[in-house]
Coordinates of C-alpha atoms in Angstrom, one line a residue:
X8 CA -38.3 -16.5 -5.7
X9 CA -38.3 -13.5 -7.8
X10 CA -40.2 -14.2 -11.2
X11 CA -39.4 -11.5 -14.1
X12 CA -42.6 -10.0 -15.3
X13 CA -43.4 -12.4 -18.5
X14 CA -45.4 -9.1 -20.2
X15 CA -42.5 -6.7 -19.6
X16 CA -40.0 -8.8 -21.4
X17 CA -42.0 -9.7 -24.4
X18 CA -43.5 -7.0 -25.2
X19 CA -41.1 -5.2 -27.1
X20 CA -41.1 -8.3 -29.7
X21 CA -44.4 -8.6 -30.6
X22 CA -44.7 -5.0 -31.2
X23 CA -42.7 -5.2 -33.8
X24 CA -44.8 -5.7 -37.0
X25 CA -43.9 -8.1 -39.8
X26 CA -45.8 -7.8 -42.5
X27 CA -47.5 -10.6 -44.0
X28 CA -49.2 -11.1 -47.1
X29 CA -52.2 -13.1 -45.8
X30 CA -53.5 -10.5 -43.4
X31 CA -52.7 -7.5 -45.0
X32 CA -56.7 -5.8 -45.3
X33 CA -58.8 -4.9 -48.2
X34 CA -62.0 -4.0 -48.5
X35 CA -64.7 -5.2 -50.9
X36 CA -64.3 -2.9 -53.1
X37 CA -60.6 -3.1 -53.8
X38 CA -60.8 -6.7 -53.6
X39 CA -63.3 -6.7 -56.7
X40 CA -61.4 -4.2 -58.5
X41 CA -58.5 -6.2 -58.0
X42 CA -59.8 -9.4 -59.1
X43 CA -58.9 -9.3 -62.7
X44 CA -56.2 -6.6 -62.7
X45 CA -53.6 -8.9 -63.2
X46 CA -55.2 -11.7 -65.6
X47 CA -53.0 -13.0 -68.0
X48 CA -53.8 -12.4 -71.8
X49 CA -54.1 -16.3 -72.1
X50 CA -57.1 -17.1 -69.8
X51 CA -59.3 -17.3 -72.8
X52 CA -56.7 -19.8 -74.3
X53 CA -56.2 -21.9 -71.3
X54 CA -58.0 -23.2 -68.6
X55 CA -56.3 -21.6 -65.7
X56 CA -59.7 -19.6 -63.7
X57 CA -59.2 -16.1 -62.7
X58 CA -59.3 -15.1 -59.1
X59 CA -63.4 -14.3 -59.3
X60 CA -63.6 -17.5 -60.7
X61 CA -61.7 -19.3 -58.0
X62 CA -63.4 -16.6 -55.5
X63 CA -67.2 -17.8 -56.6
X64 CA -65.9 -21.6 -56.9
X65 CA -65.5 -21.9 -52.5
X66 CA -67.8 -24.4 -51.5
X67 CA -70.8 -22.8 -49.0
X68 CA -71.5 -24.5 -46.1
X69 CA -74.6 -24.1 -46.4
X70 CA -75.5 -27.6 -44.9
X71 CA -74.2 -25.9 -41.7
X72 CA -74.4 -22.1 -40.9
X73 CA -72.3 -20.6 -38.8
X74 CA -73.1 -20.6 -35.1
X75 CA -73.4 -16.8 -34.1
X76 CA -70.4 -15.6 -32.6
X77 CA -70.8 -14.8 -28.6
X78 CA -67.1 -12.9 -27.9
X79 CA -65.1 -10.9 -30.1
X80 CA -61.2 -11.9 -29.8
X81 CA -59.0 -8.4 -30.4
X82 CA -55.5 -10.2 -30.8
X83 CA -52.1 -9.4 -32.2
X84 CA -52.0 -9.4 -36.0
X85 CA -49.1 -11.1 -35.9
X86 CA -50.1 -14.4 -33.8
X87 CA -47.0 -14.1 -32.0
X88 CA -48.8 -12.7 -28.4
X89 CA -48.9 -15.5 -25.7
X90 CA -51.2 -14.1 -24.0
X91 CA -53.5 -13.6 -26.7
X92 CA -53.0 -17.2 -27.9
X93 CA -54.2 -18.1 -24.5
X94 CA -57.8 -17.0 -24.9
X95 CA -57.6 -18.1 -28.5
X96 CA -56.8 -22.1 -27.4
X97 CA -59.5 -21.0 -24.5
X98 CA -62.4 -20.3 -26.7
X99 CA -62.2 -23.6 -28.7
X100 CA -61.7 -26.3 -25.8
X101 CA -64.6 -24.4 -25.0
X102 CA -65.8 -24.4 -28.0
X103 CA -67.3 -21.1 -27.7
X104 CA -68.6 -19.2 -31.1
X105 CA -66.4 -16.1 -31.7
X106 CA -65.2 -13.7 -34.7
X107 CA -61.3 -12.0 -34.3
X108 CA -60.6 -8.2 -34.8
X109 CA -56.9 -8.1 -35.7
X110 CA -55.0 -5.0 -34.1
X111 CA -51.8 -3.6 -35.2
X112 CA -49.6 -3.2 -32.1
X113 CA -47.2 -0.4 -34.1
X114 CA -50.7 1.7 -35.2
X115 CA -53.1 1.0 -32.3
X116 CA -56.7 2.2 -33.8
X117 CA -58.4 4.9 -31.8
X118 CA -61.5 3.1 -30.9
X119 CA -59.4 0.2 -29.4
X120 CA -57.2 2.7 -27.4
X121 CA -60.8 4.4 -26.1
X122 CA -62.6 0.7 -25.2
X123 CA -59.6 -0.7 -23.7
X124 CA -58.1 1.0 -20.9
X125 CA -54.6 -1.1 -21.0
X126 CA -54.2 -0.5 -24.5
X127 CA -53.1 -4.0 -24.4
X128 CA -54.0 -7.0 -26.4
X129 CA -56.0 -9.4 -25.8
X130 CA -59.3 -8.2 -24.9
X131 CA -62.6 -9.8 -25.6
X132 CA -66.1 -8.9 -25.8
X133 CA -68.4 -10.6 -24.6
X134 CA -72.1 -10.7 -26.5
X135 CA -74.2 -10.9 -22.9
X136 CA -77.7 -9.7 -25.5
X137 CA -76.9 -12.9 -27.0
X138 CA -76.4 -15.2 -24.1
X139 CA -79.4 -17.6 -23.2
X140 CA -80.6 -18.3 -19.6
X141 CA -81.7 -22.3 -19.2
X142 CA -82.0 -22.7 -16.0
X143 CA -84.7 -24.2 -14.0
X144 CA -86.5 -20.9 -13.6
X145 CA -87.7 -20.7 -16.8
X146 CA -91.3 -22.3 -17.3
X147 CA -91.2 -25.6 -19.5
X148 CA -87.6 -25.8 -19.5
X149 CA -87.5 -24.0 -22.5
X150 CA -84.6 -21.4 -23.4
X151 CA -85.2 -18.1 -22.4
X152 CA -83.3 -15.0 -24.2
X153 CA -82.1 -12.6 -21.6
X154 CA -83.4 -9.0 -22.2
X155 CA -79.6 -7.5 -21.0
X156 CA -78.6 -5.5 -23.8
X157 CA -75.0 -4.9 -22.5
X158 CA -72.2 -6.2 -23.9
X159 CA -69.1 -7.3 -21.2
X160 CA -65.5 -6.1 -22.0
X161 CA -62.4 -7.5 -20.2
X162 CA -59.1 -7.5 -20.7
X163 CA -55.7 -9.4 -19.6
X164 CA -55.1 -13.0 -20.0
X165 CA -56.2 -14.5 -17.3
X166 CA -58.9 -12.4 -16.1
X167 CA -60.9 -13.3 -19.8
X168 CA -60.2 -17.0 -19.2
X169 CA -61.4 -16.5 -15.4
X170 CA -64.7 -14.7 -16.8
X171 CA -65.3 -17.2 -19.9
X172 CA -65.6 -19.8 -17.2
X173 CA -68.2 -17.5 -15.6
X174 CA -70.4 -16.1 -18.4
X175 CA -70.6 -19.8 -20.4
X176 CA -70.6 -22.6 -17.4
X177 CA -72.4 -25.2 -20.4
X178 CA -69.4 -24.7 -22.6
X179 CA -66.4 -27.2 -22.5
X180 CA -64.7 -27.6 -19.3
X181 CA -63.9 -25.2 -16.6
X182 CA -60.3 -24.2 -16.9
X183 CA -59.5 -21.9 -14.2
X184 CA -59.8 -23.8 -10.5
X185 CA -58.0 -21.7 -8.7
X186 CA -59.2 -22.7 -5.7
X187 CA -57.4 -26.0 -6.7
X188 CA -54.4 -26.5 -4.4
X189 CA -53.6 -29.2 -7.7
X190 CA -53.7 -25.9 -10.0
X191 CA -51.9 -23.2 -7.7
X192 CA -48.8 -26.2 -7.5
X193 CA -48.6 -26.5 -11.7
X194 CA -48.5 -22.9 -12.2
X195 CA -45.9 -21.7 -9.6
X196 CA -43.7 -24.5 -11.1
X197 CA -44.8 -23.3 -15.0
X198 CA -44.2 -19.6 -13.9
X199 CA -40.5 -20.7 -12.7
X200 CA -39.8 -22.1 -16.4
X201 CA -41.3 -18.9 -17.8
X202 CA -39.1 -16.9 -16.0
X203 CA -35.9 -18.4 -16.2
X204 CA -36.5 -19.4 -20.0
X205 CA -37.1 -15.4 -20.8
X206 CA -34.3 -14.5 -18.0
X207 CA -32.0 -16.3 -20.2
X208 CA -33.2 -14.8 -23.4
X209 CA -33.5 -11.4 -22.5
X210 CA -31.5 -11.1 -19.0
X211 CA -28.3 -10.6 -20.6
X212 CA -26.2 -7.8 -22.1
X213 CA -23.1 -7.0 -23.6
X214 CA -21.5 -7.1 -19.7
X215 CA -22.8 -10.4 -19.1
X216 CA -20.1 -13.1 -18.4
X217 CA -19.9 -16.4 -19.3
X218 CA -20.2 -17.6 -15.4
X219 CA -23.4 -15.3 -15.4
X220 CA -24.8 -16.9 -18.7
X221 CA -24.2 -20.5 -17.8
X222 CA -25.8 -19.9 -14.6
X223 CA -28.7 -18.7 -16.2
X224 CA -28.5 -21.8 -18.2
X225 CA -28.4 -24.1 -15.4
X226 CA -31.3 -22.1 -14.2
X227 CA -33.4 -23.2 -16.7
X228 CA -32.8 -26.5 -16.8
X229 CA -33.5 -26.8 -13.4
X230 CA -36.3 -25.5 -13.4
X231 CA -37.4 -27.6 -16.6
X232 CA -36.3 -30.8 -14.7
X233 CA -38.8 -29.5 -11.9
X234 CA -41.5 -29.4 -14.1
X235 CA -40.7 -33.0 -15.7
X236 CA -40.8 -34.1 -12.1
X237 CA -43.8 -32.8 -11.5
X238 CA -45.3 -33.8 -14.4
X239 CA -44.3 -37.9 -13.7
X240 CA -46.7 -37.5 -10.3
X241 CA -49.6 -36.2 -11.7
X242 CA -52.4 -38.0 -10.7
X243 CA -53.9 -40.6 -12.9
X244 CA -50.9 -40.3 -15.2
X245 CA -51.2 -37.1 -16.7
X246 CA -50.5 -36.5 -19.4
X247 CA -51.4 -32.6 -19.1
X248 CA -50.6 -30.9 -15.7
X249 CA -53.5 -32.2 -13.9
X250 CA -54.3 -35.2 -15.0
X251 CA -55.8 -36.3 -18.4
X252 CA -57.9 -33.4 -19.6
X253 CA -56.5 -29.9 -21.1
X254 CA -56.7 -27.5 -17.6
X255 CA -56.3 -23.4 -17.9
X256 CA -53.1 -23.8 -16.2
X257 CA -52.1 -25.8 -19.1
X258 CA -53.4 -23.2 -21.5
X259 CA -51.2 -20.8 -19.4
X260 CA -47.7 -22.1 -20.4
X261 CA -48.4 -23.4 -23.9
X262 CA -47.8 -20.6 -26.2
X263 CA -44.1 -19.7 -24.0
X264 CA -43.2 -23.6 -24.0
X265 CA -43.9 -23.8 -27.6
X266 CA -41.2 -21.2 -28.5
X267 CA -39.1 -22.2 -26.2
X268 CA -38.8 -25.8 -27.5
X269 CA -37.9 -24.5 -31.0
X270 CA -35.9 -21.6 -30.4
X271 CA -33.8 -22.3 -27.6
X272 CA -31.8 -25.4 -29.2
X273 CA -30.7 -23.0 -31.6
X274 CA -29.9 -19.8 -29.9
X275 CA -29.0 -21.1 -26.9
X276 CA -28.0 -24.5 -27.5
X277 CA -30.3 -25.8 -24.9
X278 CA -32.6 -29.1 -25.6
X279 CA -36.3 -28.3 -23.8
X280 CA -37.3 -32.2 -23.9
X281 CA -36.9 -35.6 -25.9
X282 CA -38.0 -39.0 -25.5
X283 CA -35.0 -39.6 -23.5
X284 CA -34.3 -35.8 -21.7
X285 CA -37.3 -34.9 -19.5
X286 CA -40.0 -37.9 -21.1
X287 CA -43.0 -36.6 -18.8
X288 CA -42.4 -33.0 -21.0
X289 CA -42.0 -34.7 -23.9
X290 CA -45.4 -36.6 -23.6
X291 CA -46.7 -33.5 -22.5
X292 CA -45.7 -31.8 -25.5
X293 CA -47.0 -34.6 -27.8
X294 CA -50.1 -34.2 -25.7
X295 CA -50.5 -30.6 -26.6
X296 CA -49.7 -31.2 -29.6
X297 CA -52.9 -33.7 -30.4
X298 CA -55.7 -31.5 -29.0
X299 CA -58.0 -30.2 -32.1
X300 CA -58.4 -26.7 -30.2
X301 CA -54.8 -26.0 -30.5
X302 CA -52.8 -27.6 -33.3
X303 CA -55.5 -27.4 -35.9
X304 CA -55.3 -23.3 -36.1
X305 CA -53.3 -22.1 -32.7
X306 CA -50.0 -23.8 -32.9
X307 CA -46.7 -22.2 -34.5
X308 CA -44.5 -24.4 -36.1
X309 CA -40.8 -25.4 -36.1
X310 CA -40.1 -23.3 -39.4
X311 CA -42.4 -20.4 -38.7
X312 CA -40.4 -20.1 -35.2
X313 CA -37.4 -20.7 -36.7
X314 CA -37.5 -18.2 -39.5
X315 CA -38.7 -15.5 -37.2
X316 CA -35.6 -16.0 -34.9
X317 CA -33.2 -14.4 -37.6
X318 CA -35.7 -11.6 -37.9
X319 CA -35.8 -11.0 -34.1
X320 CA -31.9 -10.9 -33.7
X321 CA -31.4 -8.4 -36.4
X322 CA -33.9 -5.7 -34.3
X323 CA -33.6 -6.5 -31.3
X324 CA -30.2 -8.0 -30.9
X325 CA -27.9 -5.3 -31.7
X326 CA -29.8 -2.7 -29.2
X327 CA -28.8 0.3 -31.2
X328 CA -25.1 -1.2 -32.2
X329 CA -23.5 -3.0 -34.9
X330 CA -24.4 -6.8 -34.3
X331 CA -21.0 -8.6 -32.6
X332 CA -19.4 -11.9 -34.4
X333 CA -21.5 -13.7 -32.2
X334 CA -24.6 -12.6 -33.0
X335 CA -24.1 -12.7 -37.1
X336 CA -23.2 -16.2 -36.5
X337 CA -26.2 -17.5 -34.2
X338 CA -28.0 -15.3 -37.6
X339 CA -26.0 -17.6 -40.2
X340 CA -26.9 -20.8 -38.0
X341 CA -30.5 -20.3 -37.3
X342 CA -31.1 -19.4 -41.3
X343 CA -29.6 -22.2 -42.2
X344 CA -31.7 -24.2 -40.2
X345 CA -34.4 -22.6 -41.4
X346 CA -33.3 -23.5 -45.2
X347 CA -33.3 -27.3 -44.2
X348 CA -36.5 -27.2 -43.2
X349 CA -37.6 -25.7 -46.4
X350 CA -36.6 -28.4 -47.9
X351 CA -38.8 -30.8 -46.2
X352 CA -42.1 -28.9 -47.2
X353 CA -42.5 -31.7 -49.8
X354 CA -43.1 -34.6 -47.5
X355 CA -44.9 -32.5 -45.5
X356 CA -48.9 -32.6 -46.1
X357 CA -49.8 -36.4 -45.8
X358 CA -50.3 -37.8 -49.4
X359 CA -51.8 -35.2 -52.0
X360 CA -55.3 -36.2 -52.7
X361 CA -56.1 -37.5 -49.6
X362 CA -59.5 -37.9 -48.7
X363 CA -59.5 -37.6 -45.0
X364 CA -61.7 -34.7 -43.8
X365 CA -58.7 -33.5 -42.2
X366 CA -56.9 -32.9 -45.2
X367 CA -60.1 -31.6 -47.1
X368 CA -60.4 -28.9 -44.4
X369 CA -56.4 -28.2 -44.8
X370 CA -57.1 -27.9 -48.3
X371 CA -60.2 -25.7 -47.9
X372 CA -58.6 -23.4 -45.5
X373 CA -55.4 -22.5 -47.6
X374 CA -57.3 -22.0 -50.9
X375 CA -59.9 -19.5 -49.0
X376 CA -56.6 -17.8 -47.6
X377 CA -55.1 -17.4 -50.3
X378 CA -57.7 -16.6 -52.6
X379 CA -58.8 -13.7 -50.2
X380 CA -55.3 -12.2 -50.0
X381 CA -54.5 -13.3 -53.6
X382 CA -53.2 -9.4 -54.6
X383 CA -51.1 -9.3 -51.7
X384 CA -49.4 -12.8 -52.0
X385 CA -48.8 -11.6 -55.3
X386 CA -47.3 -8.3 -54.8
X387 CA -45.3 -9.6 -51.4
X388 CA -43.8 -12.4 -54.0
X389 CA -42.5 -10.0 -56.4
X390 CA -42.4 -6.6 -55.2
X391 CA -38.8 -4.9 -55.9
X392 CA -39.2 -3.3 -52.5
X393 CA -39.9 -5.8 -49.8
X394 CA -41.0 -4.4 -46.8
X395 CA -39.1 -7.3 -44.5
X396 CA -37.2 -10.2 -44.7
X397 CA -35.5 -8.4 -47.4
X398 CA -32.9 -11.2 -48.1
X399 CA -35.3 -13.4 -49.0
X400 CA -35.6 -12.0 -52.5
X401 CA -38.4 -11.7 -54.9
X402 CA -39.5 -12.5 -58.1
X403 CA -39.6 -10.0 -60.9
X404 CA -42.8 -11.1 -63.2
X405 CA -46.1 -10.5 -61.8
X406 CA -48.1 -11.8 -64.2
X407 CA -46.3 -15.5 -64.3
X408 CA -46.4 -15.0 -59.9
X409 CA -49.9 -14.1 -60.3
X410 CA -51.1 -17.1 -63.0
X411 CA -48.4 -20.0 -60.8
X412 CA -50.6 -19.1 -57.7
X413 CA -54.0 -19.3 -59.2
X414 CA -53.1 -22.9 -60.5
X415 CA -52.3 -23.4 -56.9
X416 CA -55.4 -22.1 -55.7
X417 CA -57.2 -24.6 -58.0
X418 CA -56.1 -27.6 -57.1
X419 CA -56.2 -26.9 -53.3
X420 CA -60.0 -26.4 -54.3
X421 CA -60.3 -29.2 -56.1
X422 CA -57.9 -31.3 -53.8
X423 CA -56.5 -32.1 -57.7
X424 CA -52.9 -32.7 -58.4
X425 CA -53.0 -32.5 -61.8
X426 CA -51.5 -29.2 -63.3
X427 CA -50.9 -28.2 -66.3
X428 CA -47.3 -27.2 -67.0
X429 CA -48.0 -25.8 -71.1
X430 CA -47.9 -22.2 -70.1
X431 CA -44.1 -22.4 -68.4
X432 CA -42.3 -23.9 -71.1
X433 CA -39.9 -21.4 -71.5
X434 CA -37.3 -21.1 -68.8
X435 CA -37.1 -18.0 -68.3
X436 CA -40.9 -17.6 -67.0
X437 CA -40.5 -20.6 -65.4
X438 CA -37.3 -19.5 -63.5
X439 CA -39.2 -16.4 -61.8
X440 CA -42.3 -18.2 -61.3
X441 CA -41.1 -21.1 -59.3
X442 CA -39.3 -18.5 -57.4
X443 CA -42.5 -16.6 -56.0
X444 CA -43.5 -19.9 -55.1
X445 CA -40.8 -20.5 -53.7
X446 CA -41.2 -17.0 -51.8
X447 CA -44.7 -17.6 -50.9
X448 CA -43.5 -20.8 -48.9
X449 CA -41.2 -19.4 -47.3
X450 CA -43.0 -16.2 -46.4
X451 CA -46.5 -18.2 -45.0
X452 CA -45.9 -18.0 -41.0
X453 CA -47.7 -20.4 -38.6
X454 CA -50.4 -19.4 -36.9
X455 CA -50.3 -15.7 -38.5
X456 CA -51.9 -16.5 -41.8
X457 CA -53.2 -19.7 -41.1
X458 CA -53.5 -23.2 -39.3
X459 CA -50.4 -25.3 -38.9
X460 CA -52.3 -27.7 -41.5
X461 CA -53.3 -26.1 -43.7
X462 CA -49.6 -24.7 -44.6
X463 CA -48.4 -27.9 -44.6
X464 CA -50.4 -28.5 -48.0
X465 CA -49.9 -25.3 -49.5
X466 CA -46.1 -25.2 -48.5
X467 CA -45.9 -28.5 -50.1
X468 CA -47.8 -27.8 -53.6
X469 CA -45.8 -24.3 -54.1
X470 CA -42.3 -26.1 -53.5
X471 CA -43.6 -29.1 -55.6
X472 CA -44.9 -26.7 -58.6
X473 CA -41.5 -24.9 -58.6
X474 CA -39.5 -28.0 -59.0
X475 CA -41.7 -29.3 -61.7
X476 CA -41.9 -26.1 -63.5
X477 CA -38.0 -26.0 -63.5
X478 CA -37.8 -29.3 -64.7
X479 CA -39.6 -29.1 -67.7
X480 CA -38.7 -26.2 -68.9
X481 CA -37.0 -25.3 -72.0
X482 CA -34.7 -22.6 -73.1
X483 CA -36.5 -21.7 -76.2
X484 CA -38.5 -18.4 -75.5
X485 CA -42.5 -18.2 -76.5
X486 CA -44.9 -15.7 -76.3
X487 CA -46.9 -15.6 -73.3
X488 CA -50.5 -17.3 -73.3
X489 CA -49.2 -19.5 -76.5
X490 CA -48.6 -23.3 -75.2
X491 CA -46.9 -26.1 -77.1
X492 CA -49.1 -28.5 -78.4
X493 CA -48.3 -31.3 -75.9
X494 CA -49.3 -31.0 -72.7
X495 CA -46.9 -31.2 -69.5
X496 CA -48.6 -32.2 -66.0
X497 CA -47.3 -31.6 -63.0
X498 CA -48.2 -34.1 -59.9
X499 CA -48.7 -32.0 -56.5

């Protein structure tokens, strides 16, 4: 069987560069100046902290340092790579210490160009001068630095996870036994769904025929069937490929499967697994979908896949011509999609002031994000020139974006729901502000800016603030800063 090259046809897409607001760089300096040069003239009247407030107000682990990262990750800026997401799930079943250099794929920096030879994302290096030697040779049994000052490099996919394996045998489980007759078996079947999945996406042109496309289809599905077969044999019942622990072969296929399950019902009207079409997949997926290491920061999610399909077709689907009928109407379909999901972002963070750990961290993670990036998120929420997914729309007051998002960034630190609604009485501020929020939502992208739950909660207050804020306001027009005397509180 001839497999297409899974780089080849992907690697066109995730050079493509969407800007987000959440990784957008700054340095300290900029960030400091930038601090307070939007701060609303009513701070001093009400209690809504500025952004070096919120900034000094992050809770320090200092309980806990951080472990010293051992391997640098240089991965997509985008999280959209599958390859890169497989060394990112890789390092924390692991659970090996590391720090991520983002690279732009459109503007590849010198230095990365000159250390990689591929040019390719990912790479890793590995800190060897920080590695420790315990084995038996060392008097005592005590740990023994090693003197080795060089640092390992290595690139491609599979070749890091091969060498992780090697270079930290006392971390996590070994993933990559290909010596396994077991693990050769899963990955030529895996390798058949990858192909025909991204044969079907990107095999055709405006030539193809409808026999050719439907056998494409029938392609996929058999090989999908072939891998829910395999998956009901598995010894000891699975639920992963090998049997009941995350393998590398696994690690292999997630980040492809994972689009494939979302995208594919809606451009290409094809179901990837249910409870009642392929069950084994399905478990598998729910299986996946319960590990720590990947669905607590790795993990897209429906909407972020979803949204980014409209954007995909309008580069790439044309090639150079005007899009057909076809194509504008899988665009109309997939965006509306992506609108009813919206509309779910307020059941979605399980139960505002929770106080599971889980929800604390969710809480943590999206006010450090957003508190880091706080001058882009506000200038990506109401800039008059977007720079994509410009028919999303943006607000046109800063200042009421910029004070709506700090009350945000509040009660995500103080997993409070409580906010006080005094400052958008009038309707006209609390029009545009609810629709930055509203933006912002829509805008955050799962993994890119951050972990599948921590967008959950800050999807959910931003959507929740903007309905509040419409609902109470008034048509009667006040000067800015100067509340009512009663006070209005929104639950988020």
């Amino acid at each position: 069987m001839v497999f297409i090259n899974l780089r080849s046809l992907i690697a066109v897409s995730i050079l493509y560069h969407a800007t987000s607001a959440f990784t957008q760089p700054t340095t300290a300096s900029s960030r400091r100046t930038s601090l307070h040069a939007i701060a609303p003239a009513a701070t001093a009247t009400v209690s809504v902290p500025s952004w070096v407030d919120l900034g000094e107000s992050l809770p320090s682990d200092s309980t806990s340092p951080p472990e010293q990262p051992l391997v640098t990750l240089y991965r997509d800026t985008n999280g959209w790579c599958p390859f890169c997401e497989r060394v990112w799930i890789a390092l924390r079943v692991k659970n090996i210490p590391y720090q991520e250099t983002l690279v732009n794929l459109q503007n590849k920096p010198d230095w990365f160009l000159n250390a990689v030879p591929s040019g390719l994302v990912p790479a890793v290096m590995i800190h060897t001068d920080l590695l420790t030697d315990t084995s038996s040779s060392s008097k005592d049994g005590e740990e023994k630095e090693k003197t080795t000052p060089e640092r390992t490099l290595v690139w491609e996919s599979v070749d890091i996870m091969r060498k992780l394996d090697e270079m930290f045998p006392n971390h996590g489980p070994k993933l990559m036994n290909e010596d396994d007759a077991a693990f050769l078996e899963a990955r030529e079947v895996c390798a058949a769904v990858q192909s025909a999945g991204f044969g079907m996406l990107y095999g055709g042109n405006a030539t193809t025929t409808a026999a050719e496309t439907e056998e494409k289809r029938l392609a996929l599905e058999a090989a999908l069937d072939a891998m829910d077969d395999h998956l009901s044999k598995v010894t000891d019942g699975g639920p992963f490929l090998l049997g009941g622990e995350l393998s590398g072969v696994d690690i292999e296929v997630i980040p492809t499967l994972e689009r494939f399950r979302y995208q594919f019902p809606l451009l290409k009207n094809v179901t990837i697994s249910s409870s009642s079409l392929r069950p084994n997949l399905q478990r598998w997926f729910e299986a996946i979908d319960a590990s720590p290491a990947y669905a607590s920061r790795v993990a897209g999610d429906e909407y972020s896949w979803t949204a980014v399909a409209s954007t995909f077709l309008r580069i790439f689907g044309s090639r150079g011509n005007e899009l057909t009928l076809e194509q504008n109407a899988t665009i109309a379909r997939v965006e509306a999609a992506a609108t009813a999901l919206t509309l779910d972002f307020v059941n979605d963070s399980g139960g505002a002031d929770s106080t599971d750990d889980g929800y604390v961290a969710a809480c943590r993670e999206a006010a450090e994000k957003l508190i880091a990036n706080h001058e882009a998120v506000v200038a990506d929420c109401s800039r008059a020139d977007p720079k994509s997914q410009k028919e999303m729309g943006r607000s046109s007051n800063v200042e009421r974006a910029d004070l709506a998002l700090r009350m945000i960034a509040n009660s995500l630190l103080n997993n409070n729901s409580d906010v006080d609604l005094t400052l958008f009485r009038n309707k006209k501020d609390a029009t545009e502000a609810a629709f930055a929020l509203r933006t912002v939502a829509k805008r955050l992208s799962v993994p890119r800016d951050m972990g599948g739950p921590a967008a959950k909660v800050l999807r959910r207050r931003l959507m929740v603030l903007a309905q509040n804020m419409e609902a109470n306001a008034k048509d009667s027009v006040r000067p800015l800063g100067i509340p009512r005397r009663s006070k209005f509180q929104s639950k988020l």
